[in-house]
Short mmCIF file of C-alpha atoms and ligand atoms in Angstrom, two decimals:
data_model
loop_
_atom_site.label_atom_id
_atom_site.label_comp_id
_atom_site.label_asym_id
_atom_site.label_seq_id
_atom_site.Cartn_x
_atom_site.Cartn_y
_atom_site.Cartn_z
CA MET J 267 -0.19 0.33 0.13
CA ILE J 268 1.39 3.62 -0.84
CA ARG J 269 0.67 5.82 2.04
CA LYS J 270 0.04 9.59 0.29
CA LYS J 271 0.88 12.80 2.29
CA VAL J 272 -2.53 14.53 1.38
CA LEU J 273 -3.21 18.70 1.74
CA VAL J 274 -7.01 19.13 2.69
CA THR J 275 -7.48 22.59 2.93
CA GLY J 276 -11.22 23.71 4.88
CA GLY J 277 -10.35 19.93 6.84
CA ALA J 278 -12.06 21.08 10.01
CA GLY J 279 -15.26 21.82 8.16
CA PHE J 280 -18.48 20.09 6.87
CA VAL J 281 -16.97 18.30 3.76
CA GLY J 282 -13.63 18.68 4.64
CA SER J 283 -13.71 16.44 8.13
CA HIS J 284 -15.81 13.49 6.23
CA LEU J 285 -12.82 13.76 3.05
CA CYS J 286 -9.88 13.96 5.59
CA GLU J 287 -11.93 11.00 7.46
CA ARG J 288 -12.03 9.02 4.37
CA LEU J 289 -8.64 9.81 3.14
CA LEU J 290 -7.33 8.54 6.43
CA ASN J 291 -9.17 4.91 6.43
CA GLU J 292 -7.66 4.66 3.26
CA GLY J 293 -4.15 4.36 4.86
CA ASN J 294 -3.22 8.03 3.69
CA GLU J 295 -1.74 10.89 5.70
CA VAL J 296 -3.36 13.93 6.24
CA TYR J 297 -2.56 16.99 6.69
CA CYS J 298 -5.70 19.14 7.83
CA LEU J 299 -5.56 22.79 7.63
CA ASP J 300 -7.98 25.39 8.90
CA ASN J 301 -8.33 28.66 10.15
CA PHE J 302 -11.46 27.78 12.06
CA PHE J 303 -13.97 30.29 10.32
CA THR J 304 -16.60 28.16 9.97
CA GLY J 305 -15.04 24.98 11.02
CA GLN J 306 -14.36 22.98 14.17
CA LYS J 307 -12.19 21.03 15.65
CA GLN J 308 -15.19 19.22 16.99
CA ASN J 309 -15.74 17.53 13.21
CA VAL J 310 -12.17 16.32 13.58
CA VAL J 311 -11.39 15.73 17.44
CA HIS J 312 -12.09 11.82 16.76
CA LEU J 313 -9.17 12.09 14.22
CA LEU J 314 -6.49 13.21 16.44
CA ASP J 315 -5.06 10.07 17.96
CA ASN J 316 -4.39 8.65 14.60
CA PRO J 317 -0.57 9.46 14.08
CA TYR J 318 -0.85 9.88 10.65
CA PHE J 319 -3.63 12.82 11.20
CA GLU J 320 -2.23 16.50 11.90
CA LEU J 321 -4.74 19.54 12.17
CA ILE J 322 -2.97 22.67 10.95
CA ARG J 323 -4.21 26.72 11.98
CA HIS J 324 -3.87 28.67 8.84
CA ASP J 325 -4.77 30.90 6.87
CA VAL J 326 -4.92 30.18 2.92
CA THR J 327 -4.87 33.78 2.07
CA THR J 328 -1.26 33.55 3.33
CA PRO J 329 1.31 31.29 2.10
CA PHE J 330 1.97 27.71 3.19
CA PHE J 331 4.71 25.14 2.46
CA ILE J 332 4.47 21.45 3.13
CA GLU J 333 5.39 18.34 1.34
CA ALA J 334 2.56 16.62 0.05
CA ASP J 335 1.62 14.50 -3.17
CA GLU J 336 -2.03 15.38 -3.05
CA ILE J 337 -4.31 18.87 -2.22
CA TYR J 338 -7.68 18.89 -1.70
CA ASN J 339 -8.39 22.72 -1.56
CA LEU J 340 -11.65 23.50 0.12
CA ALA J 341 -11.39 26.12 2.34
CA CYS J 342 -13.78 28.88 1.89
CA PRO J 343 -16.98 29.43 4.06
CA ALA J 344 -20.30 27.86 1.58
CA SER J 345 -23.01 29.38 3.71
CA PRO J 346 -24.43 32.43 2.19
CA VAL J 347 -24.68 33.49 5.69
CA HIS J 348 -21.11 33.01 6.76
CA TYR J 349 -19.87 34.05 3.00
CA GLN J 350 -21.78 37.68 3.16
CA TYR J 351 -20.20 38.37 6.85
CA ASN J 352 -17.01 39.23 5.21
CA PRO J 353 -17.53 39.73 1.56
CA ILE J 354 -13.78 40.67 1.03
CA LYS J 355 -12.42 38.33 2.95
CA THR J 356 -14.63 35.58 0.85
CA MET J 357 -13.05 36.90 -2.40
CA LYS J 358 -9.41 36.82 -0.49
CA THR J 359 -9.93 33.52 0.12
CA SER J 360 -11.29 31.90 -3.24
CA VAL J 361 -8.77 33.92 -5.27
CA MET J 362 -5.67 33.96 -2.85
CA GLY J 363 -6.10 30.56 -1.48
CA ALA J 364 -5.85 29.30 -4.94
CA ILE J 365 -2.79 31.16 -5.67
CA ASN J 366 -1.07 30.01 -2.55
CA MET J 367 -2.13 26.38 -3.14
CA LEU J 368 -1.52 26.13 -7.23
CA GLY J 369 1.29 28.13 -5.89
CA LEU J 370 2.57 25.23 -3.44
CA ALA J 371 1.24 22.34 -6.21
CA LYS J 372 3.56 23.91 -8.96
CA ARG J 373 6.75 23.78 -6.21
CA ILE J 374 6.02 20.34 -5.12
CA HIS J 375 4.99 18.75 -8.46
CA ALA J 376 1.34 17.78 -5.91
CA LYS J 377 -1.80 16.64 -8.04
CA ILE J 378 -4.41 20.02 -6.79
CA LEU J 379 -8.36 19.76 -6.69
CA GLN J 380 -10.73 22.44 -6.54
CA ALA J 381 -13.46 22.48 -4.65
CA SER J 382 -15.94 24.53 -6.64
CA THR J 383 -19.57 25.12 -6.98
CA SER J 384 -22.66 24.56 -9.25
CA GLU J 385 -22.82 28.88 -7.81
CA VAL J 386 -20.78 29.20 -10.69
CA TYR J 387 -23.74 28.69 -13.28
CA GLY J 388 -25.55 31.66 -11.11
CA ASN J 389 -29.48 31.80 -11.37
CA PRO J 390 -29.46 29.99 -14.30
CA LEU J 391 -31.09 30.28 -18.10
CA VAL J 392 -30.48 26.35 -19.12
CA HIS J 393 -31.71 23.56 -17.29
CA PRO J 394 -30.39 20.85 -16.05
CA GLN J 395 -26.36 22.58 -15.85
CA LYS J 396 -23.87 20.99 -18.24
CA GLU J 397 -20.33 21.54 -17.60
CA GLU J 398 -20.42 23.12 -20.51
CA TYR J 399 -23.30 26.33 -19.79
CA TRP J 400 -21.14 29.30 -18.40
CA GLY J 401 -23.68 30.90 -16.26
CA ASN J 402 -25.86 33.76 -15.43
CA VAL J 403 -24.07 35.66 -12.89
CA ASN J 404 -24.08 38.89 -11.00
CA PRO J 405 -20.70 40.25 -10.65
CA ILE J 406 -22.03 42.90 -8.29
CA GLY J 407 -24.45 41.58 -5.82
CA GLU J 408 -24.86 39.72 -2.30
CA ARG J 409 -23.56 36.43 -3.68
CA SER J 410 -21.06 37.91 -6.09
CA CYS J 411 -17.83 37.44 -3.62
CA TYR J 412 -18.75 33.69 -3.15
CA ASP J 413 -19.80 33.16 -7.07
CA GLU J 414 -17.35 34.93 -9.01
CA GLY J 415 -14.48 34.37 -5.94
CA LYS J 416 -14.86 30.46 -7.44
CA ARG J 417 -15.17 31.69 -11.00
CA ALA J 418 -11.66 33.06 -10.53
CA ALA J 419 -10.17 30.15 -8.91
CA GLU J 420 -11.59 27.88 -11.38
CA THR J 421 -9.74 30.30 -14.13
CA LEU J 422 -6.57 30.39 -11.88
CA PHE J 423 -6.60 26.45 -11.95
CA VAL J 424 -6.91 26.01 -15.54
CA ASP J 425 -4.24 28.58 -16.26
CA TYR J 426 -1.76 27.20 -14.00
CA HIS J 427 -2.99 24.05 -15.67
CA LYS J 428 -2.15 25.51 -18.93
CA GLU J 429 0.84 28.02 -18.25
CA ASN J 430 3.06 25.72 -15.75
CA LYS J 431 1.60 22.28 -16.27
CA VAL J 432 0.24 21.78 -12.94
CA ASP J 433 -1.87 18.91 -12.78
CA VAL J 434 -5.29 20.15 -11.23
CA LYS J 435 -8.67 18.84 -11.52
CA ILE J 436 -12.31 20.51 -10.53
CA ILE J 437 -15.11 19.59 -9.37
CA ARG J 438 -18.46 21.58 -9.10
CA ILE J 439 -20.16 20.91 -6.27
CA PHE J 440 -23.94 21.29 -6.08
CA ASN J 441 -26.05 21.59 -2.65
CA THR J 442 -24.46 18.89 -0.38
CA TYR J 443 -25.84 18.27 3.09
CA GLY J 444 -25.32 15.05 5.86
CA PRO J 445 -24.05 15.19 9.23
CA ARG J 446 -21.53 17.60 10.69
CA MET J 447 -22.99 20.73 9.36
CA HIS J 448 -23.19 23.50 11.77
CA PRO J 449 -26.54 23.83 13.41
CA ASP J 450 -25.80 27.43 12.95
CA ASP J 451 -24.64 26.91 9.26
CA GLY J 452 -27.63 28.95 7.94
CA ARG J 453 -27.93 26.49 5.04
CA VAL J 454 -31.63 25.19 4.19
CA VAL J 455 -31.52 21.32 5.30
CA SER J 456 -29.81 22.22 8.47
CA ASN J 457 -31.72 25.17 9.36
CA PHE J 458 -34.95 23.36 8.78
CA ILE J 459 -34.09 19.75 10.67
CA VAL J 460 -32.83 21.75 13.80
CA GLN J 461 -35.70 24.15 13.38
CA ALA J 462 -38.27 20.69 12.83
CA LEU J 463 -36.45 19.04 15.91
CA GLN J 464 -36.96 22.00 18.48
CA ASN J 465 -40.70 21.95 16.81
CA GLN J 466 -39.69 25.80 15.99
CA ASP J 467 -41.40 27.32 12.71
CA ILE J 468 -39.79 26.16 9.53
CA THR J 469 -38.35 29.38 7.61
CA VAL J 470 -39.11 28.60 3.73
CA TYR J 471 -37.35 31.78 1.95
CA GLY J 472 -39.97 33.62 -1.03
CA LYS J 473 -43.28 31.17 -2.07
CA GLY J 474 -40.99 27.82 -1.54
CA ASP J 475 -40.81 26.83 -5.37
CA GLN J 476 -37.26 27.65 -6.09
CA THR J 477 -35.88 24.32 -6.65
CA ARG J 478 -32.42 22.49 -5.07
CA SER J 479 -31.16 18.75 -6.15
CA PHE J 480 -29.31 17.61 -2.65
CA GLN J 481 -26.26 15.26 -2.33
CA PHE J 482 -25.63 13.69 0.42
CA VAL J 483 -21.92 13.98 1.82
CA ASP J 484 -20.69 10.51 1.45
CA ASP J 485 -21.37 10.20 -2.40
CA LEU J 486 -19.64 13.84 -2.61
CA VAL J 487 -16.59 12.81 -0.87
CA GLU J 488 -16.76 9.31 -3.67
CA ALA J 489 -16.97 12.32 -6.45
CA MET J 490 -13.72 13.83 -4.97
CA ILE J 491 -11.54 10.57 -4.41
CA ARG J 492 -12.28 9.58 -8.03
CA MET J 493 -11.87 12.74 -9.63
CA MET J 494 -8.10 12.97 -7.86
CA GLY J 495 -7.94 9.54 -9.35
CA SER J 496 -9.19 9.96 -12.91
CA ARG J 497 -7.19 9.89 -15.81
CA ASP J 498 -4.16 11.98 -16.68
CA GLY J 499 -5.03 15.13 -18.73
CA PHE J 500 -8.81 15.15 -17.37
CA ILE J 501 -8.93 18.57 -15.59
CA GLY J 502 -12.85 18.75 -15.50
CA PRO J 503 -14.77 20.85 -14.50
CA VAL J 504 -17.20 18.20 -13.95
CA ASN J 505 -20.49 18.36 -11.69
CA THR J 506 -20.92 16.63 -8.75
CA GLY J 507 -24.65 16.20 -7.37
CA ASN J 508 -27.68 14.25 -7.02
CA PRO J 509 -29.96 14.65 -10.18
CA HIS J 510 -33.39 14.54 -8.15
CA GLU J 511 -34.42 17.79 -7.71
CA PHE J 512 -36.88 19.41 -5.10
CA THR J 513 -38.91 22.44 -4.37
CA ILE J 514 -37.59 24.02 -0.92
CA LEU J 515 -41.35 23.91 -0.02
CA GLN J 516 -41.41 19.93 -0.98
CA LEU J 517 -38.19 19.95 1.84
CA ALA J 518 -39.83 21.57 4.20
CA GLN J 519 -42.75 18.89 4.42
CA LYS J 520 -40.27 16.04 3.92
CA VAL J 521 -38.29 17.19 7.03
CA ILE J 522 -41.61 18.03 9.06
CA GLU J 523 -42.56 14.00 8.01
CA LEU J 524 -39.40 12.68 8.84
CA THR J 525 -39.00 14.14 12.18
CA GLY J 526 -42.75 14.18 13.61
CA SER J 527 -42.40 17.32 14.24
CA LYS J 528 -45.08 19.89 15.00
CA SER J 529 -43.49 23.15 13.85
CA LYS J 530 -45.56 25.39 11.11
CA ILE J 531 -44.10 26.61 8.22
CA ILE J 532 -43.66 30.26 7.41
CA TYR J 533 -42.71 31.94 4.73
CA LYS J 534 -39.97 34.75 4.56
CA ASP J 535 -38.43 37.67 2.14
CA LEU J 536 -36.56 35.65 -0.61
CA PRO J 537 -32.75 36.70 -0.19
CA SER J 538 -31.57 38.59 -3.64
CA ASP J 539 -29.93 36.59 -6.72
CA ASP J 540 -31.25 33.30 -4.81
CA PRO J 541 -31.43 31.20 -7.63
CA MET J 542 -34.60 29.64 -8.79
CA MET J 543 -33.38 26.49 -9.80
CA ARG J 544 -30.61 23.90 -10.10
CA LYS J 545 -29.85 20.56 -11.24
CA PRO J 546 -26.68 18.66 -12.39
CA ASP J 547 -26.31 17.08 -15.63
CA ILE J 548 -24.09 14.29 -14.38
CA THR J 549 -23.45 12.45 -17.63
CA LEU J 550 -19.74 13.85 -17.74
CA ALA J 551 -18.92 12.67 -14.28
CA LYS J 552 -20.79 8.73 -14.87
CA LYS J 553 -18.51 8.67 -18.00
CA GLU J 554 -15.03 9.99 -16.58
CA LEU J 555 -15.45 8.80 -13.27
CA ASP J 556 -17.81 5.98 -13.14
CA TRP J 557 -19.88 7.77 -10.39
CA SER J 558 -23.30 8.31 -9.49
CA PRO J 559 -24.88 8.98 -6.41
CA LYS J 560 -26.16 6.42 -4.31
CA ILE J 561 -28.37 8.09 -1.46
CA GLU J 562 -31.41 9.35 -1.85
CA LEU J 563 -32.96 12.27 -0.24
CA GLU J 564 -35.02 10.21 2.85
CA GLU J 565 -32.19 8.15 3.35
CA GLY J 566 -29.64 11.05 3.62
CA LEU J 567 -32.05 13.02 5.90
CA LEU J 568 -32.79 10.29 8.09
CA ARG J 569 -29.32 9.77 8.65
CA THR J 570 -28.51 13.94 9.44
CA ILE J 571 -31.56 14.07 11.18
CA GLU J 572 -29.84 11.39 13.67
CA PHE J 573 -27.01 13.71 13.76
CA PHE J 574 -28.66 16.56 14.82
CA LYS J 575 -30.43 14.92 17.44
CA SER J 576 -27.11 13.74 19.32
CA THR J 577 -25.89 17.40 19.00
CA ILE J 578 -28.88 19.81 19.73
P1 LIG X 861 -17.80 24.75 5.76
O1 LIG X 861 -18.18 26.22 5.92
O2 LIG X 861 -18.21 23.67 6.52
O3 LIG X 861 -16.07 24.58 5.65
C1 LIG X 861 -15.36 25.37 4.73
C2 LIG X 861 -13.99 25.00 5.72
O4 LIG X 861 -13.04 26.35 5.16
C3 LIG X 861 -14.19 25.70 7.39
O5 LIG X 861 -13.49 25.16 8.11
C4 LIG X 861 -13.85 27.01 7.55
O6 LIG X 861 -13.53 27.58 8.52
C5 LIG X 861 -12.35 26.64 6.34
N1 LIG X 861 -12.12 28.26 5.77
C6 LIG X 861 -12.89 28.81 5.45
N2 LIG X 861 -11.83 30.05 5.23
C7 LIG X 861 -10.94 29.81 5.10
C8 LIG X 861 -9.44 30.33 5.49
N3 LIG X 861 -9.19 31.80 4.70
N4 LIG X 861 -8.28 29.76 5.50
C9 LIG X 861 -8.51 28.08 5.95
N5 LIG X 861 -9.54 27.57 6.36
C10 LIG X 861 -10.70 28.52 5.99
O7 LIG X 861 -18.43 23.97 4.33
P2 LIG X 861 -18.10 23.02 3.35
O8 LIG X 861 -19.78 22.92 3.23
O9 LIG X 861 -17.52 21.68 3.79
O10 LIG X 861 -18.08 23.58 2.04
C11 LIG X 861 -16.37 22.98 1.79
C12 LIG X 861 -16.12 23.30 0.54
O11 LIG X 861 -16.91 22.95 -0.86
C13 LIG X 861 -16.06 25.09 0.34
O12 LIG X 861 -14.95 25.31 -0.56
C14 LIG X 861 -17.25 24.99 -0.81
O13 LIG X 861 -17.35 26.52 -1.43
C15 LIG X 861 -17.32 23.84 -1.69
N6 LIG X 861 -18.87 23.45 -1.71
C16 LIG X 861 -19.60 23.41 -0.79
C17 LIG X 861 -21.22 22.90 -1.19
C18 LIG X 861 -22.22 22.18 -0.36
O14 LIG X 861 -23.24 22.50 -0.27
N7 LIG X 861 -21.53 21.76 1.20
C19 LIG X 861 -21.56 23.42 -2.18
C20 LIG X 861 -20.38 23.90 -3.21
C21 LIG X 861 -19.29 23.91 -2.74
N1 LIG X 862 -33.88 28.71 2.15
C1 LIG X 862 -34.80 28.39 2.49
N2 LIG X 862 -35.06 28.91 4.06
C2 LIG X 862 -33.94 28.95 5.00
C3 LIG X 862 -32.55 28.88 3.96
C4 LIG X 862 -32.73 28.76 2.86
O1 LIG X 862 -35.98 28.55 2.26
O2 LIG X 862 -34.25 28.60 6.27
C5 LIG X 862 -33.75 28.62 1.02
C6 LIG X 862 -32.92 29.83 -0.08
O3 LIG X 862 -33.42 30.52 -0.23
C7 LIG X 862 -32.37 28.55 -0.94
C8 LIG X 862 -32.47 27.59 -0.90
O4 LIG X 862 -33.10 27.37 0.32
O5 LIG X 862 -33.24 29.47 -2.38
C9 LIG X 862 -31.11 26.90 -0.72
O6 LIG X 862 -30.43 27.84 0.32
P1 LIG X 862 -29.17 27.49 1.04
O7 LIG X 862 -28.43 28.46 1.55
O8 LIG X 862 -29.06 25.97 1.55
O9 LIG X 862 -27.92 27.15 -0.47
P2 LIG X 862 -27.99 27.57 -1.72
O10 LIG X 862 -28.82 29.16 -1.98
O11 LIG X 862 -26.57 28.52 -2.13
O12 LIG X 862 -28.23 26.76 -2.83
#
């Protein structure tokens, strides 16, 4: 067995902690780098006894040096509430973080994967979204710091590949949920479950007729590992998400049903630039990665509800 040295930025976050766990289980040495803005030590505390796991407090907006074979670049707040808290910092994290990590990858000849997002498609005019679609993105709105930061990071990844032959991989992640989301994360699945378990009102923004397609975190981690191991020269971008599409109102009703909650649904203003629909076309991931999601919404929600029952 080859023990790879793998750096995971944003490793103490929701997705990063699952990825670190999986990489360790496969026998790798994992360096988990995080500034703990939205991540927490608690997400990885169970890994600290493993001698092949190292937790490093660092901010990706400043350079970082280490020897590694692979880098997964996840550092960036992902929930609208958190990425809008300090939009300049969010943009810096995406852009300067990408430059610093790509510079490191170039210097140490590591393969590097970027956690990009379905937000690069903005409020899409094409449905479902294929990788060839360039998107419909507002450059000066509430979401721009995240959307445009992630778009610029994709540009940097592709240009480092073209100019400096860095071995890059880009995945575009669609809405992902699961255990270890922070109860105050602010994204829809965790909000609804936390509200339902406490019999509080379920806050649907707008009429709830906007759609999202929800991917369980284990399916995402599988796609990330497969993308890192994909054939030479395949850099993506490739969509990873679950193509089963639901309205936000349907999600609220499902969460109430599965938790047996007494919560009522209430309606709040729709935030500006909130995409009306989102659903991945995963043809490319099926072809290149032989990947498709395995965990459907009900099963994933039940597992996530169990997690929140034990934490709140
Ligand atoms: P998260 O907020 O739980 O994790 C992000 C992690 O990055 C946190 O641990 C945070 O502390 C860390 N971080 C933020 N800024 C940093 C900085 N400047 N330096 C070092 N660390 C920093 O969110 P997540 O859902 O786990 O998202 C992980 C990645 O996947 C993000 O890049 C996000 O944009 C991307 N993504 C996630 C989703 C999703 O639905 N979960 C969808 C699309 C893209
Ligand atoms: N949303 C909602 N209630 C909440 C949180 C979110 O109705 O308490 C809506 C939000 O307006 C959006 C969808 O759910 O239409 C998904 O929001 P989230 O923040 O999870 O992710 P994103 O908008 O980035 O896809």
